[in-house]
Coordinates of C-alpha atoms and ligand atoms in Angstrom, one line a residue:
M1 CA -22.2 -21.6 -6.1
D2 CA -19.2 -21.8 -8.5
Q3 CA -16.3 -24.2 -7.9
I4 CA -12.7 -24.2 -9.2
R5 CA -11.2 -27.5 -10.2
I6 CA -7.4 -27.8 -10.5
L7 CA -5.4 -30.7 -11.8
G8 CA -2.1 -30.1 -10.0
G9 CA 1.6 -31.0 -10.4
K10 CA 2.5 -28.9 -13.5
P11 CA 5.3 -26.3 -13.4
L12 CA 3.8 -23.0 -14.6
S13 CA 5.6 -21.1 -17.3
G14 CA 4.5 -17.9 -19.1
T15 CA 3.6 -14.2 -18.5
I16 CA 1.0 -12.7 -16.2
R17 CA -0.1 -9.1 -16.4
I18 CA -0.7 -7.7 -12.9
S19 CA -3.9 -5.7 -12.4
G20 CA -4.4 -2.5 -10.6
A21 CA -4.6 -2.9 -6.8
K22 CA -8.0 -3.5 -5.3
N23 CA -7.0 -1.9 -2.1
A24 CA -5.9 1.3 -3.8
A25 CA -8.9 1.4 -6.2
L26 CA -11.5 1.2 -3.4
P27 CA -10.3 4.3 -1.4
L28 CA -9.6 6.2 -4.6
M29 CA -13.2 5.6 -5.7
A30 CA -14.4 6.8 -2.3
A31 CA -12.3 9.9 -2.7
S32 CA -14.5 11.0 -5.6
L33 CA -17.1 12.0 -3.0
L34 CA -14.7 14.8 -2.0
T35 CA -15.2 16.8 -5.2
A36 CA -17.8 18.0 -7.6
E37 CA -15.4 17.5 -10.5
T38 CA -14.5 14.3 -12.4
I39 CA -12.0 11.8 -11.1
R40 CA -10.7 9.4 -13.8
L41 CA -9.1 6.2 -12.6
S42 CA -7.2 4.1 -15.0
N43 CA -5.7 0.5 -14.5
L44 CA -8.9 -0.3 -12.6
P45 CA -9.2 -4.1 -11.8
H46 CA -12.3 -6.0 -12.8
L47 CA -13.5 -7.4 -9.4
A48 CA -16.6 -8.0 -7.4
D49 CA -15.5 -5.5 -4.7
I50 CA -15.2 -2.8 -7.4
S51 CA -18.8 -3.4 -8.5
T52 CA -19.9 -3.2 -4.9
M53 CA -18.2 0.1 -4.4
T54 CA -19.7 1.3 -7.8
D55 CA -23.2 0.4 -6.6
L56 CA -22.6 2.2 -3.2
L57 CA -21.3 5.4 -4.8
A58 CA -24.1 5.4 -7.4
Q59 CA -26.6 5.4 -4.5
L60 CA -24.8 8.4 -3.0
G61 CA -25.3 10.3 -6.2
V62 CA -22.0 9.7 -8.0
E63 CA -22.3 9.5 -11.8
I64 CA -20.1 6.7 -13.0
R65 CA -18.9 5.8 -16.4
M66 CA -16.7 2.8 -17.3
D67 CA -14.7 3.1 -20.5
G68 CA -11.3 2.5 -22.0
L69 CA -11.5 -1.3 -22.3
A70 CA -8.1 -1.0 -23.9
G71 CA -5.9 -3.9 -25.1
N72 CA -5.5 -7.5 -24.0
G73 CA -8.9 -8.5 -25.2
G74 CA -10.5 -5.6 -23.3
H75 CA -9.0 -6.5 -19.9
A76 CA -5.8 -4.5 -19.6
G77 CA -7.1 -2.1 -17.0
R78 CA -10.3 -0.3 -17.4
V79 CA -10.9 3.4 -16.9
L80 CA -13.5 4.6 -14.5
S81 CA -14.9 8.2 -14.4
L82 CA -16.6 9.3 -11.3
R83 CA -18.4 12.6 -10.8
A84 CA -20.1 13.5 -7.5
G85 CA -21.7 16.8 -8.8
A86 CA -24.0 16.7 -5.9
I87 CA -24.3 14.3 -2.9
A88 CA -27.7 12.7 -3.3
G89 CA -27.7 10.6 -0.2
T90 CA -25.5 10.1 2.9
T91 CA -26.4 6.6 3.9
A92 CA -24.4 3.5 3.1
P93 CA -26.9 0.7 3.7
Y94 CA -26.4 -2.7 5.3
D95 CA -27.0 -4.8 2.2
L96 CA -24.0 -3.2 0.5
V97 CA -21.7 -2.7 3.4
R98 CA -22.1 -6.2 4.7
T99 CA -20.5 -7.7 1.6
M100 CA -17.5 -5.4 1.7
R101 CA -15.9 -3.9 4.7
A102 CA -14.1 -1.2 2.7
S103 CA -17.5 0.5 2.3
V104 CA -16.7 2.2 5.5
L105 CA -14.2 4.3 3.5
V106 CA -17.1 6.6 2.3
L107 CA -17.5 7.8 5.9
G108 CA -14.7 10.3 6.0
P109 CA -15.4 11.8 2.5
L110 CA -19.1 12.1 3.1
L111 CA -18.6 13.8 6.4
A112 CA -16.1 16.2 5.0
R113 CA -18.2 17.1 2.0
A114 CA -21.8 16.8 3.2
G115 CA -21.4 17.1 7.0
R116 CA -23.3 13.9 7.5
A117 CA -22.8 10.2 7.0
R118 CA -24.8 7.1 8.1
V119 CA -22.8 3.9 7.4
S120 CA -23.9 0.4 8.4
L121 CA -21.3 -1.3 10.6
P122 CA -19.2 -3.3 8.2
G123 CA -18.9 -7.1 7.5
G124 CA -16.4 -8.3 4.9
C125 CA -13.9 -11.1 5.3
A126 CA -14.5 -13.4 8.2
I127 CA -11.1 -12.8 9.8
G128 CA -11.5 -12.2 13.5
N129 CA -13.1 -9.3 15.1
R130 CA -12.5 -6.3 12.9
P131 CA -13.7 -3.2 14.6
V132 CA -13.8 0.3 13.2
D133 CA -13.2 2.1 16.5
L134 CA -10.0 3.8 15.1
H135 CA -11.9 5.3 12.2
L136 CA -14.5 6.7 14.5
W137 CA -12.0 8.0 17.0
A138 CA -9.9 9.8 14.4
L139 CA -13.0 11.4 12.8
S140 CA -14.3 12.5 16.2
E141 CA -10.8 14.1 16.9
L142 CA -11.5 16.0 13.7
G143 CA -14.7 17.3 15.3
A144 CA -17.4 14.8 14.1
E145 CA -20.2 13.9 16.5
I146 CA -20.6 10.1 16.2
E147 CA -23.4 7.8 17.5
L148 CA -23.9 4.1 17.0
A149 CA -27.6 3.1 16.7
D150 CA -29.5 0.3 15.1
G151 CA -26.3 -1.2 13.6
Y152 CA -25.4 2.1 11.9
I153 CA -22.6 4.7 12.5
D154 CA -24.3 8.0 12.5
A155 CA -21.7 10.8 12.1
R156 CA -22.4 14.5 11.9
A157 CA -20.2 17.6 11.4
P158 CA -22.7 20.4 10.9
K159 CA -20.1 23.1 11.2
G160 CA -17.5 21.2 9.2
L161 CA -14.4 19.4 10.4
R162 CA -11.3 21.0 12.0
G163 CA -7.7 19.9 11.9
A164 CA -6.2 18.0 14.8
D165 CA -3.1 16.2 16.0
I166 CA -3.9 12.5 15.9
V167 CA -1.5 9.7 17.1
F168 CA -3.0 6.4 16.1
P169 CA -2.6 3.9 19.0
R170 CA -2.2 1.1 16.4
V171 CA -1.5 1.2 12.7
S172 CA -4.7 0.9 10.6
V173 CA -4.8 1.2 6.8
G174 CA -8.5 2.1 6.6
A175 CA -8.5 4.5 9.5
T176 CA -5.5 6.3 8.0
E177 CA -7.3 6.6 4.7
N178 CA -10.6 7.8 6.2
A179 CA -8.8 10.4 8.4
M180 CA -6.6 11.6 5.5
M181 CA -9.6 12.1 3.2
A182 CA -11.6 13.9 5.8
A183 CA -8.6 16.1 6.8
A184 CA -8.1 17.2 3.2
L185 CA -11.3 19.3 3.5
A186 CA -11.0 20.2 7.2
E187 CA -10.3 23.6 8.5
G188 CA -6.6 24.0 9.4
E189 CA -3.8 21.5 9.8
T190 CA -4.0 17.8 10.7
V191 CA -1.1 15.6 11.7
L192 CA -1.6 11.9 11.5
A193 CA 1.2 10.1 13.4
N194 CA 1.7 6.3 13.5
A195 CA -0.2 6.4 10.2
A196 CA -0.1 3.3 7.9
R197 CA 2.5 3.4 5.1
E198 CA 1.1 0.9 2.7
P199 CA 1.8 1.8 -1.0
E200 CA -2.0 2.0 -1.5
I201 CA -2.1 4.9 1.0
G202 CA 0.7 6.7 -0.9
D203 CA -1.4 6.1 -4.1
L204 CA -4.4 7.7 -2.5
A205 CA -2.4 10.6 -1.2
D206 CA -0.8 11.2 -4.6
C207 CA -4.3 11.4 -6.2
L208 CA -5.6 13.7 -3.4
V209 CA -2.6 16.0 -4.1
E210 CA -3.5 16.0 -7.8
M211 CA -7.0 17.0 -6.7
G212 CA -5.5 20.0 -4.8
A213 CA -5.0 18.6 -1.3
E214 CA -1.9 19.8 0.6
I215 CA -0.2 16.7 2.0
E216 CA 3.3 16.2 3.3
G217 CA 5.1 13.1 4.5
I218 CA 3.6 10.8 1.9
G219 CA 5.1 7.3 2.2
T220 CA 6.1 7.9 5.9
G221 CA 4.3 7.2 9.2
V222 CA 3.6 10.9 9.8
L223 CA 1.2 12.7 7.4
S224 CA 0.7 16.5 7.6
I225 CA -2.5 17.6 5.8
R226 CA -3.4 21.3 5.4
G227 CA -7.1 21.4 4.7
V228 CA -8.4 23.3 1.7
E229 CA -11.8 24.7 1.0
S230 CA -12.6 22.5 -2.0
L231 CA -10.9 19.9 -4.2
G232 CA -10.9 19.5 -8.0
G233 CA -10.8 16.6 -10.5
A234 CA -7.8 14.4 -11.3
E235 CA -6.6 11.6 -13.6
H236 CA -4.8 8.8 -11.8
A237 CA -3.4 5.4 -12.7
I238 CA -3.9 2.9 -9.9
V239 CA -0.8 1.4 -8.5
P240 CA -0.1 -2.3 -9.4
D241 CA -1.5 -5.0 -7.0
R242 CA 1.4 -6.1 -4.9
I243 CA -0.6 -8.9 -3.3
E244 CA -1.6 -10.3 -6.7
T245 CA 2.1 -10.0 -7.7
G246 CA 3.3 -11.8 -4.6
T247 CA 0.7 -14.5 -5.1
Y248 CA 1.7 -15.3 -8.6
A249 CA 5.4 -15.2 -7.7
M250 CA 4.6 -17.9 -5.1
A251 CA 2.8 -19.9 -7.9
A252 CA 6.1 -20.0 -9.7
A253 CA 7.8 -21.1 -6.5
I254 CA 5.4 -23.8 -5.5
T255 CA 5.2 -25.4 -8.9
G256 CA 8.9 -25.1 -9.7
G257 CA 8.0 -22.8 -12.7
D258 CA 9.0 -19.7 -14.4
I259 CA 6.6 -16.8 -14.6
E260 CA 7.2 -13.2 -15.8
L261 CA 5.1 -10.7 -13.9
K262 CA 4.4 -7.7 -16.1
D263 CA 3.2 -4.2 -15.2
T264 CA 4.2 -4.4 -11.6
R265 CA 7.0 -3.1 -9.4
C266 CA 9.6 -4.9 -7.2
D267 CA 9.8 -1.9 -4.8
L268 CA 6.1 -2.6 -3.8
L269 CA 7.2 -5.8 -2.2
D270 CA 10.8 -5.7 -1.3
G271 CA 10.5 -7.6 2.0
V272 CA 8.4 -10.3 0.4
L273 CA 10.8 -10.8 -2.5
D274 CA 13.7 -11.1 0.0
K275 CA 11.8 -13.9 1.8
L276 CA 11.0 -15.6 -1.5
R277 CA 14.7 -15.5 -2.5
E278 CA 15.5 -17.2 0.8
T279 CA 13.1 -20.0 -0.2
G280 CA 15.1 -20.5 -3.3
L281 CA 13.1 -18.5 -5.9
N282 CA 15.1 -16.5 -8.4
I283 CA 13.9 -13.0 -8.9
T284 CA 15.1 -11.1 -11.9
P285 CA 13.9 -7.5 -12.4
T286 CA 12.7 -6.7 -15.9
D287 CA 11.6 -3.4 -17.6
T288 CA 8.0 -3.9 -16.6
G289 CA 8.3 -6.0 -13.5
F290 CA 10.2 -9.2 -12.7
R291 CA 10.7 -12.8 -13.5
A292 CA 10.1 -15.4 -10.8
S293 CA 11.8 -18.7 -11.5
R294 CA 12.7 -22.1 -10.1
A295 CA 12.6 -23.8 -13.4
G296 CA 15.4 -26.4 -13.8
D297 CA 16.4 -26.0 -10.2
N298 CA 16.4 -29.4 -8.6
R299 CA 17.1 -28.2 -5.1
P300 CA 14.1 -28.3 -2.8
L301 CA 12.5 -25.1 -1.4
S302 CA 14.0 -23.8 1.8
A303 CA 11.8 -23.4 4.9
V304 CA 11.8 -19.8 6.2
D305 CA 10.0 -18.1 9.1
V306 CA 7.7 -15.2 8.4
E307 CA 6.0 -12.7 10.7
T308 CA 3.3 -10.4 9.3
A309 CA 3.4 -6.7 10.1
P310 CA 2.2 -3.4 8.7
F311 CA 4.1 -2.1 5.6
P312 CA 7.1 -2.4 5.0
G313 CA 6.7 -5.7 6.9
F314 CA 5.5 -9.0 5.4
P315 CA 1.8 -8.4 4.4
T316 CA -0.9 -10.3 6.2
D317 CA -2.6 -10.6 2.8
L318 CA 0.2 -12.9 1.7
Q319 CA 0.4 -15.0 4.9
A320 CA -2.0 -17.8 3.7
Q321 CA -0.2 -18.1 0.4
M322 CA 3.2 -18.3 2.2
M323 CA 1.8 -21.0 4.4
A324 CA 0.8 -23.0 1.3
L325 CA 4.4 -22.6 -0.1
M326 CA 6.0 -23.6 3.2
S327 CA 3.8 -26.7 3.5
V328 CA 6.0 -28.2 0.7
A329 CA 9.3 -26.8 1.8
P330 CA 11.4 -29.6 3.7
G331 CA 12.0 -28.7 7.3
A332 CA 10.1 -26.5 9.8
S333 CA 9.0 -22.9 9.4
V334 CA 7.0 -20.7 11.8
I335 CA 4.5 -18.3 10.4
T336 CA 3.3 -15.6 12.9
E337 CA 0.3 -13.5 12.3
T338 CA 0.4 -10.1 14.2
V339 CA -2.1 -8.0 12.2
F340 CA -5.4 -9.9 12.5
E341 CA -6.8 -12.4 15.0
D342 CA -8.1 -15.7 13.7
R343 CA -6.5 -15.5 10.3
F344 CA -5.6 -19.2 10.2
M345 CA -8.8 -20.6 8.8
H346 CA -6.9 -21.9 5.8
V347 CA -4.9 -24.3 8.1
S348 CA -7.6 -26.9 8.3
E349 CA -8.2 -26.8 4.6
L350 CA -4.5 -27.1 3.8
A351 CA -4.4 -30.0 6.2
R352 CA -7.1 -31.8 4.2
M353 CA -4.6 -31.7 1.3
G354 CA -1.9 -33.3 3.5
A355 CA -0.1 -30.3 5.0
D356 CA 1.4 -30.7 8.4
I357 CA 0.6 -27.5 10.4
T358 CA 0.1 -26.9 14.1
V359 CA -1.4 -23.6 15.3
D360 CA -0.3 -22.3 18.7
G361 CA -1.9 -18.9 19.4
A362 CA -0.8 -16.4 16.7
S363 CA 1.9 -18.8 15.3
A364 CA 1.6 -21.7 13.0
R365 CA 4.4 -24.3 12.8
V366 CA 4.6 -25.8 9.3
L367 CA 6.5 -29.0 8.7
G368 CA 7.1 -29.4 5.0
V369 CA 5.7 -32.6 3.4
D370 CA 7.0 -34.4 0.3
K371 CA 3.8 -33.6 -1.6
L372 CA 0.3 -32.3 -1.2
I373 CA -2.6 -34.4 -2.4
G374 CA -5.6 -32.9 -4.2
A375 CA -8.9 -32.8 -2.2
E376 CA -12.2 -31.0 -2.0
V377 CA -11.8 -27.9 0.1
M378 CA -13.6 -24.8 1.0
A379 CA -12.6 -21.1 0.6
T380 CA -13.1 -19.1 3.8
D381 CA -11.8 -15.7 2.9
L382 CA -10.2 -13.9 0.0
R383 CA -6.5 -14.7 0.7
A384 CA -7.2 -18.1 2.3
S385 CA -9.0 -19.1 -0.9
V386 CA -6.0 -18.3 -3.1
S387 CA -3.7 -20.2 -0.8
L388 CA -5.8 -23.3 -1.7
V389 CA -5.4 -22.5 -5.4
L390 CA -1.6 -22.5 -4.9
A391 CA -1.7 -25.7 -2.9
G392 CA -3.9 -27.2 -5.7
L393 CA -1.5 -26.2 -8.4
A394 CA 1.3 -28.1 -6.5
A395 CA -0.8 -31.1 -5.4
E396 CA -0.9 -34.5 -6.9
G397 CA -4.3 -35.1 -8.5
E398 CA -7.5 -33.1 -8.4
T399 CA -8.5 -30.3 -6.1
V400 CA -11.9 -28.8 -6.0
I401 CA -12.4 -25.5 -4.2
N402 CA -15.9 -24.5 -3.1
R403 CA -17.2 -21.0 -2.3
V404 CA -14.9 -19.3 -4.8
Y405 CA -16.9 -16.0 -4.7
H406 CA -14.3 -15.0 -2.2
L407 CA -11.7 -15.2 -4.9
D408 CA -13.8 -13.1 -7.3
R409 CA -13.6 -10.3 -4.7
G410 CA -9.9 -9.8 -5.2
Y411 CA -8.4 -11.8 -8.1
E412 CA -9.1 -10.6 -11.6
R413 CA -9.5 -13.5 -14.1
L414 CA -7.5 -15.9 -12.0
E415 CA -8.2 -19.0 -14.0
E416 CA -7.4 -17.3 -17.3
K417 CA -4.1 -15.9 -16.0
L418 CA -3.0 -19.2 -14.6
S419 CA -4.2 -21.3 -17.6
A420 CA -2.1 -19.0 -19.8
C421 CA 0.9 -20.3 -17.9
G422 CA -0.1 -24.0 -18.4
A423 CA -2.2 -24.6 -15.3
E424 CA -5.0 -27.1 -15.6
I425 CA -7.6 -25.0 -13.9
E426 CA -11.3 -24.4 -14.7
R427 CA -14.3 -22.9 -13.2
I428 CA -17.4 -25.1 -12.8
K429 CA -20.4 -22.8 -12.9
D430 CA -23.2 -23.4 -10.5
G431 CA -25.5 -26.0 -11.9
Q432 CA -23.1 -27.1 -14.6
Ligands
LIG501 C1 -6.7 -3.2 4.8 C2 -6.8 -4.0 3.6 C3 -6.7 -5.5 3.9 C4 -5.4 -5.8 4.7 C5 -5.3 -4.9 5.9 C6 -4.0 -5.0 6.6 C7 -8.2 -2.6 2.2 C8 -9.5 -2.4 1.5 N1 -8.0 -3.7 2.9 O1 -7.8 -3.6 5.7 O2 -6.7 -6.3 2.7 O3 -5.5 -7.1 5.2 O4 -5.5 -3.5 5.5 O5 -2.9 -4.8 5.8 O6 -7.2 -1.9 2.0 N2 -8.3 -2.3 13.7 C9 -8.9 -1.9 14.9 N3 -9.7 -0.8 14.9 C10 -10.0 -0.1 13.7 C11 -9.4 -0.5 12.5 C12 -8.6 -1.6 12.6 O7 -8.7 -2.5 15.9 O8 -10.8 0.9 13.8 C13 -7.4 -3.4 13.7 C14 -7.9 -4.6 12.8 O9 -8.9 -5.4 13.5 C15 -6.6 -5.3 12.5 C16 -5.6 -4.1 12.4 O10 -6.2 -3.1 13.2 O11 -6.3 -6.1 13.5 C17 -5.2 -3.7 11.0 O12 -6.4 -3.4 10.3 P1 -6.5 -2.3 9.2 O13 -5.1 -1.9 8.8 O14 -7.4 -1.2 9.5 O15 -7.1 -3.1 8.0 P2 -8.2 -2.7 6.9 O16 -8.0 -1.2 6.6 O17 -9.5 -3.1 7.3

């Protein structure tokens, strides 16, 4: 298995282009199952999860073409064309679903278009117990008959789906997306209340509208969807990745550097930028994004408390990175995780690098240390692994991160982007 080696302690300086959001791309790709016409997605990130979704959709009969490797040495956002002229299969098998939980996003579209879907119960990141009960409940409210057997979700809607009033008992990004896609082809009107409001959901809704869906309330917690008989093609540019943006802003903060983040948007992470300003990071908007800088600032970072919450709250997907940052901010900070159980697996790895963190239930108390020391550590999930990269960039000496396949699921060309800003970071290929 590949490793990443980092020689830390250098302030980073330079420009990083932010990729399209993985968490928008995956549901957008699944939405191609809703129409027989072509969906063209630009600004597609180059990630392992995208390849997994491509394989899954190909098995279901979607014709897929990748082109438009435009600019920046062929990396500045690819263009993917997807055409589900006919649905060739309705089963999402275990071997694909187990590597990526977001595979469950084909459930709503398959049901709505083909009246049948068999999807293996998902795996994905090892963060707590991540059920799909809300997805199944919402789809059954829309009239689907659902059974669980042999590790598979077996869903049928032989007479089609019908609109319903659905009030989610808790906010779920994936369940909102599955229900919204299914409702777009259901008969009559659906109201989704207590819906998730993440920008990636707005991005999916915008594309569905371009395909002919009738959706109101986009960007709010109440979505009204009037079902239509069929949907058409669309061309859509994927929203910038706010989690990648926040991660690299924190790389500037933790190394005392100065990084310009291009092709992104401040409004996607207002709350996060406010917190980062409180830590002492200067954020200056630019025409295409913003500059994150602590260069030449001799004041130490400030410790701030953070509690994760659904959008517009502080994203759980930036919690581990924030913890790495707080581990070198003098004073005490409390980081509380409210979205997922067991999302503190990075704590023991950060501790190997000298961080002083005590977990008490859903909160972690971080006492800033003078410096982190490089060590051999292990990535446990996607965002936990990048928190170790941040810690390694700030640490004295060498850090070696094992199991970096987690990183490849969600960070496009990470080593290249960081090296371009002066980081000493390299990938050691398996067997090298
Ligand atoms: C999405 C993101 C993930 C992010 C998460 C929260 C994608 C592909 N992934 O994941 O990166 O960390 O949102 O912002 O977009 N839950 C249930 N029952 C369900 C569904 C969810 O209890 O049926 C719980 C989950 O266990 C979790 C919480 O609800 O505690 C939020 O999960 P959810 O918003 O659904 O996350 P995902 O869509 O899986």
